[in-house]
Coordinates of C-alpha atoms (C1' of nucleotides) in Angstrom, one line a residue:
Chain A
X1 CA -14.7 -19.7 0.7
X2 CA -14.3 -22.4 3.5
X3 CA -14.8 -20.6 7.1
X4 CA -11.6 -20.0 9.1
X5 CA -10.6 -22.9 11.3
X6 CA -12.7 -23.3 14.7
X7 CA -9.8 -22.6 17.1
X8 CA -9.9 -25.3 19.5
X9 CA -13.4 -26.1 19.6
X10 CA -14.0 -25.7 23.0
X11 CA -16.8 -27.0 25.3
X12 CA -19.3 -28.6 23.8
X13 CA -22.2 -26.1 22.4
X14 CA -25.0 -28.3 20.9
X15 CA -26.9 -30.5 23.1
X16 CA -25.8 -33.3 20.7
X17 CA -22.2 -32.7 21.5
X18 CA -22.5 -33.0 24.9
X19 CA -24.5 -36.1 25.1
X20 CA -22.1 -37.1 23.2
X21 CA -19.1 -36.5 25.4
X22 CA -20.6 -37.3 28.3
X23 CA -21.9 -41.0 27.0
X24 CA -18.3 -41.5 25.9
X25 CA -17.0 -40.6 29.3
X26 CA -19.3 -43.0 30.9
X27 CA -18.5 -45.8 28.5
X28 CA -14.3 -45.2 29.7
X29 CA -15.2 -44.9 32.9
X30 CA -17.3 -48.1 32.7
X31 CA -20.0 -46.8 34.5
X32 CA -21.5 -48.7 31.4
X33 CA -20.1 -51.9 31.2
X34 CA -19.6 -53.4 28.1
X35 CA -22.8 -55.4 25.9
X36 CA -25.0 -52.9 28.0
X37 CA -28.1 -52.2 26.1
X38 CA -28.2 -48.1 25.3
X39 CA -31.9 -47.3 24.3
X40 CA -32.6 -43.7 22.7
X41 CA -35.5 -43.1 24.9
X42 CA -33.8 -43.7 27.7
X43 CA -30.9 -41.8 27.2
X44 CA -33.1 -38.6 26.1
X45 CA -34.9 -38.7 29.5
X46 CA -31.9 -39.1 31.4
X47 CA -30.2 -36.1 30.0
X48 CA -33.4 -34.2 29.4
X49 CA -33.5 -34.2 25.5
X50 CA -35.2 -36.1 23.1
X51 CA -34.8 -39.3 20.9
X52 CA -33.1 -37.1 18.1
X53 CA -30.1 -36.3 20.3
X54 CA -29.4 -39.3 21.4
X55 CA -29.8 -41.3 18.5
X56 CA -27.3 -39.0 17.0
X57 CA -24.6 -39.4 20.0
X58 CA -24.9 -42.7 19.4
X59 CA -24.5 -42.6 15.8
X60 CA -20.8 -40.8 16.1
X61 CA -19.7 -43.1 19.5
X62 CA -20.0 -46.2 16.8
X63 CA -18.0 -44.1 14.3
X64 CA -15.7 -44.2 17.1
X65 CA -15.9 -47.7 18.0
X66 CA -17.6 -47.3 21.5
X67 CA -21.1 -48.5 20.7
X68 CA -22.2 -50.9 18.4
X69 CA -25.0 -49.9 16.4
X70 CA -27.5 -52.3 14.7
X71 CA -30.3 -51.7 12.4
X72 CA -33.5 -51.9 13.9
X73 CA -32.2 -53.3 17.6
X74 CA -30.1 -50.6 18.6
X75 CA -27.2 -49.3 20.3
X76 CA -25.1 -51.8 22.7
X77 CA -21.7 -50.3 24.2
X78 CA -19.0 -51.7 22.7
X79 CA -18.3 -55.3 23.6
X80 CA -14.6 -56.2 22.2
X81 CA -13.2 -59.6 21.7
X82 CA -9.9 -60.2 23.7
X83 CA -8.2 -60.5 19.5
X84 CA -9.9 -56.8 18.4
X85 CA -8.5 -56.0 22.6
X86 CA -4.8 -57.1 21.2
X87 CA -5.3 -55.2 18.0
X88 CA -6.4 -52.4 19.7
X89 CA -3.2 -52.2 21.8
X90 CA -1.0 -52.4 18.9
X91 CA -2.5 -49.8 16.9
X92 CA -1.8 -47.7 20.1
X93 CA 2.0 -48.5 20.3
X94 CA 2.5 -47.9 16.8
X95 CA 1.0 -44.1 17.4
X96 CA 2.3 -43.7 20.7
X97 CA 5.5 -44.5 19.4
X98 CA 5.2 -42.2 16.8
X99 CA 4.0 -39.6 19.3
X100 CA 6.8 -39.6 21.3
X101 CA 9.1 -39.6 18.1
X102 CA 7.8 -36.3 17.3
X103 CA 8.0 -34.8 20.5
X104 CA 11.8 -35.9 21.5
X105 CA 13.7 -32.6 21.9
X106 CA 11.3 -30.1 21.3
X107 CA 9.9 -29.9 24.9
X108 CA 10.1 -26.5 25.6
X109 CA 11.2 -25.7 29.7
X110 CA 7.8 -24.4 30.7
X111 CA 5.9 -27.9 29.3
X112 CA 9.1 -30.2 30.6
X113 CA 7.8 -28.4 34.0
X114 CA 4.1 -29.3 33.6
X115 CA 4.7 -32.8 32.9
X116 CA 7.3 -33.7 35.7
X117 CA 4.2 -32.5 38.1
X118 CA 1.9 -34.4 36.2
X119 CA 4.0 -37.6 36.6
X120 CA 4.5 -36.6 40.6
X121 CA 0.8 -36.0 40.7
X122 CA 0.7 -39.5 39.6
X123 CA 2.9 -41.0 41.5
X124 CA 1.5 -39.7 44.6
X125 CA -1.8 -41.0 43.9
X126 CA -1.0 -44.4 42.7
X127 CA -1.6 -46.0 46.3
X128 CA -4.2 -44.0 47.6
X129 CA -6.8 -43.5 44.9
X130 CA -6.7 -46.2 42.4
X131 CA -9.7 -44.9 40.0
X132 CA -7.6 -41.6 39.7
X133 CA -4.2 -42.8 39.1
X134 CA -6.4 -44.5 36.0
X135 CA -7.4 -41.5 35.0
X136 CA -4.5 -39.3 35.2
X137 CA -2.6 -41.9 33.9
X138 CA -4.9 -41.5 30.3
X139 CA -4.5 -38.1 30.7
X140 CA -0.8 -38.3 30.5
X141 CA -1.0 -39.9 27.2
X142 CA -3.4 -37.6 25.5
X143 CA -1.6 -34.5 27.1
X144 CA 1.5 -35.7 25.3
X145 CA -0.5 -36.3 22.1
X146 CA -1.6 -32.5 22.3
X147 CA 1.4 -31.2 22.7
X148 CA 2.3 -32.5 19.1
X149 CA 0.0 -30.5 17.6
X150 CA -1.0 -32.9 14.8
X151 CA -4.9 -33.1 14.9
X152 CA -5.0 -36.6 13.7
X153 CA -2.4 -38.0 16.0
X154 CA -4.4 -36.5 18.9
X155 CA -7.6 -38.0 17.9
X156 CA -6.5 -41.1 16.9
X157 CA -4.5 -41.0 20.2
X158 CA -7.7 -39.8 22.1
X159 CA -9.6 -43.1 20.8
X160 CA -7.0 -45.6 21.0
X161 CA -6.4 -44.9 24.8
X162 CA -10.3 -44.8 25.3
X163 CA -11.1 -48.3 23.7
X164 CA -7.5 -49.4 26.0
X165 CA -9.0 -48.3 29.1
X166 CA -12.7 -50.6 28.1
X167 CA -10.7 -53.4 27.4
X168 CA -8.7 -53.5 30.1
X169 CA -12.1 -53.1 32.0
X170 CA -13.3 -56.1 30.5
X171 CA -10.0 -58.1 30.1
X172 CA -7.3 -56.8 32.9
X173 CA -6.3 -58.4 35.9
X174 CA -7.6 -56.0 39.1
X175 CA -4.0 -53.3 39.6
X176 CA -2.6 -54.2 36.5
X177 CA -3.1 -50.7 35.4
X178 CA -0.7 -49.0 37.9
X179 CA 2.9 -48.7 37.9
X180 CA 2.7 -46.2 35.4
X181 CA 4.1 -43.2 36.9
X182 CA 7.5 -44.8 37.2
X183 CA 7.7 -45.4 33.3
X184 CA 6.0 -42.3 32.9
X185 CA 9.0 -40.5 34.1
X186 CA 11.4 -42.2 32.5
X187 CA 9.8 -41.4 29.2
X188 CA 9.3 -37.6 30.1
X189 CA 13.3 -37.7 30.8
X190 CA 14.2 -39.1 27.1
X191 CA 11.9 -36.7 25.9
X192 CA 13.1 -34.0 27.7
X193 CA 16.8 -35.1 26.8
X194 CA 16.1 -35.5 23.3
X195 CA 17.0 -39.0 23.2
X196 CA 14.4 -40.2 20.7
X197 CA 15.0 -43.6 19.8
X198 CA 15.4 -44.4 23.8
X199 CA 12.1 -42.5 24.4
X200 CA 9.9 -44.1 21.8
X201 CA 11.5 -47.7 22.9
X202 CA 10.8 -46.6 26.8
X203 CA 7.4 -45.9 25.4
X204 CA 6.3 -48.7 23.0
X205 CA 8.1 -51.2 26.4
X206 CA 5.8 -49.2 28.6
X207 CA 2.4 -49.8 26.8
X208 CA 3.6 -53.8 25.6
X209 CA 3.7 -54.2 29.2
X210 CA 0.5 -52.8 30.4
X211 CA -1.0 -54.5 27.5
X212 CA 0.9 -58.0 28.2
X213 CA 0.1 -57.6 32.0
X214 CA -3.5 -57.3 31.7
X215 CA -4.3 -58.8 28.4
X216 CA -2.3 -62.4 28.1
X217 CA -4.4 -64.7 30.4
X218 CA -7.1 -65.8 27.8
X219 CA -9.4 -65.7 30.6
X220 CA -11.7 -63.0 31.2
X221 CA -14.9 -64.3 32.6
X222 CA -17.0 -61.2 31.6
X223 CA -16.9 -62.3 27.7
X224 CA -18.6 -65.9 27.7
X225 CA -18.3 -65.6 23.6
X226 CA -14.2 -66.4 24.8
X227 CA -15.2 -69.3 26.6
X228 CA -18.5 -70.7 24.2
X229 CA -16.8 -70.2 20.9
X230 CA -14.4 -73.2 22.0
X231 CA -16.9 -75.5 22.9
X232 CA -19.4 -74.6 19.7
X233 CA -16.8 -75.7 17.1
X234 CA -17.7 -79.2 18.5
X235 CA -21.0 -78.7 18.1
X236 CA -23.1 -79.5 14.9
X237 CA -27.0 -78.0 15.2
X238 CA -28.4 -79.9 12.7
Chain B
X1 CA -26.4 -60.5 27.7
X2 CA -24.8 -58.6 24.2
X3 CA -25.9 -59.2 21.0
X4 CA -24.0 -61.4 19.2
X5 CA -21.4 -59.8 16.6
X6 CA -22.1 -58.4 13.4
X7 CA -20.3 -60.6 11.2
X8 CA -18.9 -58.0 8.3
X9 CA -21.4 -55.4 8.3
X10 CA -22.6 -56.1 5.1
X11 CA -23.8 -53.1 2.8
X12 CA -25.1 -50.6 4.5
X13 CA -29.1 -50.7 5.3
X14 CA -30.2 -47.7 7.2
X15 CA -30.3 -44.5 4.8
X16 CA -28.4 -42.7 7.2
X17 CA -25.2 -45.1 6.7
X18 CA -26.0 -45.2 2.6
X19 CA -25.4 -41.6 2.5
X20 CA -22.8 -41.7 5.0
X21 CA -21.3 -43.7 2.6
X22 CA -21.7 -42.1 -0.6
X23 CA -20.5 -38.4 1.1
X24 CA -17.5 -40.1 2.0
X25 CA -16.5 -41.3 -1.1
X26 CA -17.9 -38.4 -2.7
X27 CA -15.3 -36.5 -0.8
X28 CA -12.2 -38.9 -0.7
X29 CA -12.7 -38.7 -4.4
X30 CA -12.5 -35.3 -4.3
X31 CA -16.1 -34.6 -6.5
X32 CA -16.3 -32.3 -3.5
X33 CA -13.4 -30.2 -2.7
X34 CA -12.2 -29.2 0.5
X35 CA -14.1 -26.4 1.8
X36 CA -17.1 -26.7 0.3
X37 CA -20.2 -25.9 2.2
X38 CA -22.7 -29.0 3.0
X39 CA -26.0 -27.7 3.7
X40 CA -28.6 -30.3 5.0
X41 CA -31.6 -30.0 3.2
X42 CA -29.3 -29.8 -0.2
X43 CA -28.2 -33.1 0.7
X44 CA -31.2 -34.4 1.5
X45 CA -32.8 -33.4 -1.5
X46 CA -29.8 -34.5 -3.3
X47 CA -30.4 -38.2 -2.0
X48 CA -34.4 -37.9 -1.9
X49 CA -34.4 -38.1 2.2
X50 CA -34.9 -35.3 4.6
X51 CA -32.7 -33.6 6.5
X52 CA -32.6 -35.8 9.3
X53 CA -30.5 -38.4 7.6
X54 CA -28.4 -35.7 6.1
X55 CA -27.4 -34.7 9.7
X56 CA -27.0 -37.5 11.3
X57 CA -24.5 -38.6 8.4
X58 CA -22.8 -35.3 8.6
X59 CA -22.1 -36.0 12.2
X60 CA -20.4 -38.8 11.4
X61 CA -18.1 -37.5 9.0
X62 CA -16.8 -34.6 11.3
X63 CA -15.9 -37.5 13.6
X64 CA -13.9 -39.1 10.9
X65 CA -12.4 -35.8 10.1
X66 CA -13.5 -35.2 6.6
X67 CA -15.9 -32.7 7.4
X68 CA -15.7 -29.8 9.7
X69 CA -18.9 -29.2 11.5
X70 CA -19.7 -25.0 13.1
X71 CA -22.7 -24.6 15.7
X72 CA -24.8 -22.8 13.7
X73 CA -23.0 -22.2 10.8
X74 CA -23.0 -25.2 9.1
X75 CA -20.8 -28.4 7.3
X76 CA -17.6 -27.9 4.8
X77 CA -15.5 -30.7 3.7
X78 CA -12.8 -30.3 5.6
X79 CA -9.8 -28.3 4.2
X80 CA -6.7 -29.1 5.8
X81 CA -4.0 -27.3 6.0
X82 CA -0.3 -28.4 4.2
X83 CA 0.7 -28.3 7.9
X84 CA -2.2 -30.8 9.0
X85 CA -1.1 -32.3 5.5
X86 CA 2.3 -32.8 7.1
X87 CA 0.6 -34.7 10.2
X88 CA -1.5 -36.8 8.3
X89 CA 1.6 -38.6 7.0
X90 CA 3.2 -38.7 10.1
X91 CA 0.3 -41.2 11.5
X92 CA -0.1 -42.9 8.4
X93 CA 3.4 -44.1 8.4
X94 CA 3.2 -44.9 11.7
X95 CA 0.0 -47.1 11.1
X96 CA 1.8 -48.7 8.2
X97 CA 5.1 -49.6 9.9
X98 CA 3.1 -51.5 12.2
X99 CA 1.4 -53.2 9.7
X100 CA 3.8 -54.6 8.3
X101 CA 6.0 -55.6 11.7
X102 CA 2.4 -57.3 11.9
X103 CA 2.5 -58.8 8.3
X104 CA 5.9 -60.2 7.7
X105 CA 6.2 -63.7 7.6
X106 CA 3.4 -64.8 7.6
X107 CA 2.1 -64.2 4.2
X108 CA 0.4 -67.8 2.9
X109 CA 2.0 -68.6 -0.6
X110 CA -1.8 -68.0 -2.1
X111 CA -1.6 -64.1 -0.6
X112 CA 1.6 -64.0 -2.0
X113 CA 0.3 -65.1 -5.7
X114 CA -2.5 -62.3 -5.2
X115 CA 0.1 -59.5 -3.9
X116 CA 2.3 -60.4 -7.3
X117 CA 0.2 -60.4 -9.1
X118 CA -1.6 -56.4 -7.8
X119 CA 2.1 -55.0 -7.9
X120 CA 2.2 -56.3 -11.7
X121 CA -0.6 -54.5 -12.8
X122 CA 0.2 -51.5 -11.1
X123 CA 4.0 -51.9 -13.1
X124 CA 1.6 -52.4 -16.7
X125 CA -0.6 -49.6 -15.5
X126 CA 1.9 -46.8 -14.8
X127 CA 2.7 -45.7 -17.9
X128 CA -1.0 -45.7 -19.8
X129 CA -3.8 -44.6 -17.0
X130 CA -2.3 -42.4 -14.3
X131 CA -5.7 -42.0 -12.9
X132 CA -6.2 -46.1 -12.7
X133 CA -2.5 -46.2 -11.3
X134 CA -3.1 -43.9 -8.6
X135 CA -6.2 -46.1 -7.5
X136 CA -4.4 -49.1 -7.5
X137 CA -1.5 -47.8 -5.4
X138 CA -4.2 -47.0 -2.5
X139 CA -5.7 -50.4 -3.1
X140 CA -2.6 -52.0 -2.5
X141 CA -2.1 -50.6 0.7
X142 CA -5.6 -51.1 1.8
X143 CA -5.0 -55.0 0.9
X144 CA -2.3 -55.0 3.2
X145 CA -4.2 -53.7 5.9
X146 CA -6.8 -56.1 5.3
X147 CA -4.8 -58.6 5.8
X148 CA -4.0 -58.0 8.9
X149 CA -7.1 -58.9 10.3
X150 CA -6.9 -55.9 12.7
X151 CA -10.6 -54.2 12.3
X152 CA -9.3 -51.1 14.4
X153 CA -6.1 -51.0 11.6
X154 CA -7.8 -51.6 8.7
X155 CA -9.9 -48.6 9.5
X156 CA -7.1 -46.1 10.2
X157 CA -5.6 -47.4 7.9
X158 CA -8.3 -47.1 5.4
X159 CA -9.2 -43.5 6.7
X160 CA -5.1 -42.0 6.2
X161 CA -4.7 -43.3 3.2
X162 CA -8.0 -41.7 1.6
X163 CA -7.2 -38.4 3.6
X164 CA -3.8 -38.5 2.6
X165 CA -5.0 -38.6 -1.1
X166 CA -7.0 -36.3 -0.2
X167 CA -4.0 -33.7 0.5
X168 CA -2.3 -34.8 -2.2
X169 CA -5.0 -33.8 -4.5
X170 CA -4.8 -30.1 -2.5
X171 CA -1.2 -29.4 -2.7
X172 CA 0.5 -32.5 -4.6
X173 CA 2.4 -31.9 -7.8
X174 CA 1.3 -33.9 -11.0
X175 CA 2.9 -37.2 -10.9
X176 CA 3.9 -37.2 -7.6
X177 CA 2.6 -40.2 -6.9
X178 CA 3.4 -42.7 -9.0
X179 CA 7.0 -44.4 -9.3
X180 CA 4.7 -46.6 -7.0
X181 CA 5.3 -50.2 -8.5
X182 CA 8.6 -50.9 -7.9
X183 CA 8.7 -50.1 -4.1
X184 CA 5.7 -52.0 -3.6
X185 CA 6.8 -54.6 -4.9
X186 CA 10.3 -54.6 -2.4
X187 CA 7.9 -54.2 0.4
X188 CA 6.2 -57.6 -0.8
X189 CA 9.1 -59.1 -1.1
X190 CA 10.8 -58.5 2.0
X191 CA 7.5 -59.4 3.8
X192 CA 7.5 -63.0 2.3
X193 CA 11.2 -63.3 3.1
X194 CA 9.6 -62.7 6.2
X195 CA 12.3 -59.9 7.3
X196 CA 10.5 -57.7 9.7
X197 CA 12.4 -54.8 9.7
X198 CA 13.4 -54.8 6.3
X199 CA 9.9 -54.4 5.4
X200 CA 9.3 -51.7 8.0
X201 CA 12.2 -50.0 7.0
X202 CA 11.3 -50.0 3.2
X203 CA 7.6 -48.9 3.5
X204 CA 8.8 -45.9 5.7
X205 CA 10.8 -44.8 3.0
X206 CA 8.0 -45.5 0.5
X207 CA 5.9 -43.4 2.1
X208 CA 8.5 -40.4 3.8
X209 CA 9.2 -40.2 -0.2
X210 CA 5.3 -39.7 -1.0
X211 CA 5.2 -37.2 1.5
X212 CA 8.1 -35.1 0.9
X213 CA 7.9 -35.3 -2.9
X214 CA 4.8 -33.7 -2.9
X215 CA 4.6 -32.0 0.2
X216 CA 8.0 -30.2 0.6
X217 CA 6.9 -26.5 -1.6
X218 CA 4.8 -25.3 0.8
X219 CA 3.1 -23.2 -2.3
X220 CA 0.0 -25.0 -2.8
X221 CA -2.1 -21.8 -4.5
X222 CA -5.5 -23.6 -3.9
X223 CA -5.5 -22.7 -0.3
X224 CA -4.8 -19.1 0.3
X225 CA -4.6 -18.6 3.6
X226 CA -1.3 -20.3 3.2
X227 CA -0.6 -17.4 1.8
X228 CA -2.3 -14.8 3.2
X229 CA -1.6 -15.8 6.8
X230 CA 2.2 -14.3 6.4
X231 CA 0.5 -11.3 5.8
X232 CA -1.9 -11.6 8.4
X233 CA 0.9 -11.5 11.3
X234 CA 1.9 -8.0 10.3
X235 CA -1.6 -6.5 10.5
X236 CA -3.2 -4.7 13.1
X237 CA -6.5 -4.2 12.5
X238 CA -7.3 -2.5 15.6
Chain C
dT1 C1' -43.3 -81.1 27.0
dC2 C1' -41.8 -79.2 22.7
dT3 C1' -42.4 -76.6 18.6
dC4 C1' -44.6 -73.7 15.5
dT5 C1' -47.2 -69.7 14.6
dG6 C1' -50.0 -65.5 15.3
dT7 C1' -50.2 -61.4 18.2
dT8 C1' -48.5 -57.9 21.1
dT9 C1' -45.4 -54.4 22.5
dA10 C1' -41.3 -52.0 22.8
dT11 C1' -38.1 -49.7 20.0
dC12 C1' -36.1 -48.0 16.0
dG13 C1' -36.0 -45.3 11.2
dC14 C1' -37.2 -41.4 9.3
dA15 C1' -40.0 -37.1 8.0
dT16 C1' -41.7 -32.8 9.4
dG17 C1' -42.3 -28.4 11.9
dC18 C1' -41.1 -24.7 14.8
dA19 C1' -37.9 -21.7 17.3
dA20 C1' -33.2 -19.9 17.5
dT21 C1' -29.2 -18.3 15.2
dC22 C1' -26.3 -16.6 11.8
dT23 C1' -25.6 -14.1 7.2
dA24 C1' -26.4 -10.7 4.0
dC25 C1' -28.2 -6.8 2.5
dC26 C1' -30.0 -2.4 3.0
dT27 C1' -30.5 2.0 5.1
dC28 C1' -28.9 5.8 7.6
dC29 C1' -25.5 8.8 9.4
dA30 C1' -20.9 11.0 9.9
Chain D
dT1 C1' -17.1 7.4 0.8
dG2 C1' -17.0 4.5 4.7
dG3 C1' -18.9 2.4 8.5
dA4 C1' -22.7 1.3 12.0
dG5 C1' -27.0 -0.5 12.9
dG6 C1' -31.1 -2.9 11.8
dT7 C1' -34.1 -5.9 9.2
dA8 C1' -35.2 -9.9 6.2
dG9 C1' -33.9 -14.3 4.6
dA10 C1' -31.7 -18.6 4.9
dT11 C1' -30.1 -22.4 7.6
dT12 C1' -29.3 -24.9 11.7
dG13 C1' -30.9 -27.1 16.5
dC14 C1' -34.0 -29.7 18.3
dA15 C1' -38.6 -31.9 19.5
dT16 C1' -42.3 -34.6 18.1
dG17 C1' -45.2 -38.0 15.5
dC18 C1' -46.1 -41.9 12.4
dG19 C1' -45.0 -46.1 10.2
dA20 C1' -41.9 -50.2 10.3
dT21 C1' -39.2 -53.8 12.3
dA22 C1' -38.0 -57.3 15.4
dA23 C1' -38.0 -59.3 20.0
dA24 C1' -41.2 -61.3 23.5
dC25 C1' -45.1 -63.7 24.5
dA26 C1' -49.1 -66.7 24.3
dG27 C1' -51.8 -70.4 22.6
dA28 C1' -52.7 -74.4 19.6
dG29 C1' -51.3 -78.6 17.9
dA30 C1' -48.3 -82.7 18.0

DNA sequence: TCTCTGTTTATCGCATGCAATCTACCTCCA
DNA sequence: TGGAGGTAGATTGCATGCGATAAACAGAGA
């Protein structure tokens, strides 16, 4: 018989499972940037394991689309064209949107509650802290994304905004994450209200703009593949 | 400075990938049913490679979902519940909707030949070789997604579809999923015509009717604690 | 100076071994 | 008979070591 379902598997137990979360959080948080060279020996000293653990973080962060893995020259965090950035983002409407479709109306008073503070909490930090308000504003998604209880949803949820928040690192215009907490809101009060249709559109309007913001200006100097590839067509090697 | 791309990461080369690989299909083909235990050194004699590779490969999976991995206890193809059934459609109509807001109107006339011509054979098929039809059905959503050009879609995409054939192998009825042809071939259609929402609209329907077909009786003997769970709540054990 | 080629070195791919943990069974006691 | 406790076996968690591959470099020839 299959074993009953792990509950809500909790903090990491296995040394592989943290290296893994903690990797992934560095990658988000871009304390390494993009094309950065991830060697297993190096990331077994730093967190005090060996090769074994980190080679098999690194294994399920490409699984996830954080690292790129390649046979025999190894592991490079995730370096996304500005095209696979778009696609990212509208693989994350569609699911937010669907999200926020499931949750319209069944907010109970307690949760309705929790997220209005989250939102203030946002709000409030938005022109003090700016790394913060990044971070809380992720976590507002993926808190809503639990709350639907769908498993998939959530993860699918949890890696969309991740690989968002590196491309926005490598492609967005300094501030262009902010003004979230605003829109934030106003989707909290559809949901809350039950209006559904209005909610998802608030929602889907909300991410088109962060994504449209940041994302439209072809220009992002940290990607010089953007800026080659234009002048190689021209070019004949032989 | 990054490597440069991977162009289509070919066939996979490292064992660890192979076997990734063959679990996965070994599993969305349902030659392992849900639940089953996955001990390492069984796969790894299985595939002629040690347990390392086994591991690793496991890993992998439980990040994809089709296997759930317990500290200490071991891997088991992952046995979700008709609830978690439920969710799985919910995200893959999402994806799908998007994909083809994405797709419509701008089908070449050559893509349009080749979709014909898939949504033919699956008419033909229907009737003789269920199993064959059933194949073809998923194929002819994973074309669409291909055709995108999205990589991050095309593998959502890629992964709902085989989980969701997954759950309709669990609690499905017999025949639930064919009646296939004819709605595919309205979603085609309405692409070419290049009508947006039509399309959307259509393969929603498409799919809410795959779902609720087979999914609706929540009796689906082969998982018991279905069952047993109703009990469960009126026990006290201590 | 440029290119081609042989060598070096850093790193990966994978197998194996040992300690830790869980499961199952068996014994003992009420 | 039913349950508690303890032991043996199986299986995982993790580290280490060896062979293989590819990038980096150096030297020879043009």
């Amino acid at each position: 018989m299959a074993p009953e379902r792990s509950k809500t598997k909790g903090t990491p137990r296995t040394r592989t499972e943290k290296v893994h979360h903690a990797l992934r959080s560095a990658i988000i948080e871009q304390r390494l940037a993009p094309g950065v060279r991830l060697p297993e020996d190096t990331i077994g000293e730093s967190f005090g394991t060996s090769r074994t653990i980190a080679r098999e973080a690194l294994g399920r962060l490409a699984v996830e689309g954080l690292v790129e893995l390649i046979p025999n020259r190894g592991a490079f965090v995730a370096n996304p064209s500005l095209e696979e950035g778009r696609g990212i983002f509208v693989v994350r409407r569609a699911l937010e949107r669907a999200m926020v479709l499931e949750l319209a109306g069944r907010i109970e008073s307690d949760i309705a509650a929790r997220l209005h503070e989250m939102v203030a909490r946002e709000a409030a930090l938005a022109s003090h802290n700016e790394a913060e308000a990044i971070r809380l504003a992720g976590e507002f998604h993926l808190t809503l994304a639990q709350l639907t209880g769908n498993p998939l949803l959530i993860r699918y949820v949890t890696e969309t905004v991740s690989r968002c928040s590196l491309v926005l690192a490598m492609y967005g215009r300094p501030h262009s994450a902010d003004c979230g907490a605003r829109e934030h809101a106003a989707v909290v009060e559809a949901l809350i209200a039950g209006n559904a249709e209005e909610a998802a559109e608030l929602m889907d309007r909300h991410l088109a703009d962060v994504a449209s913001r940041a994302l439209l200006p072809a220009r992002a100097q940290k990607d010089i593949r953007e800026v080659l590839s234009a002048y190689a067509k021209d070019i004949d090697l032989d």
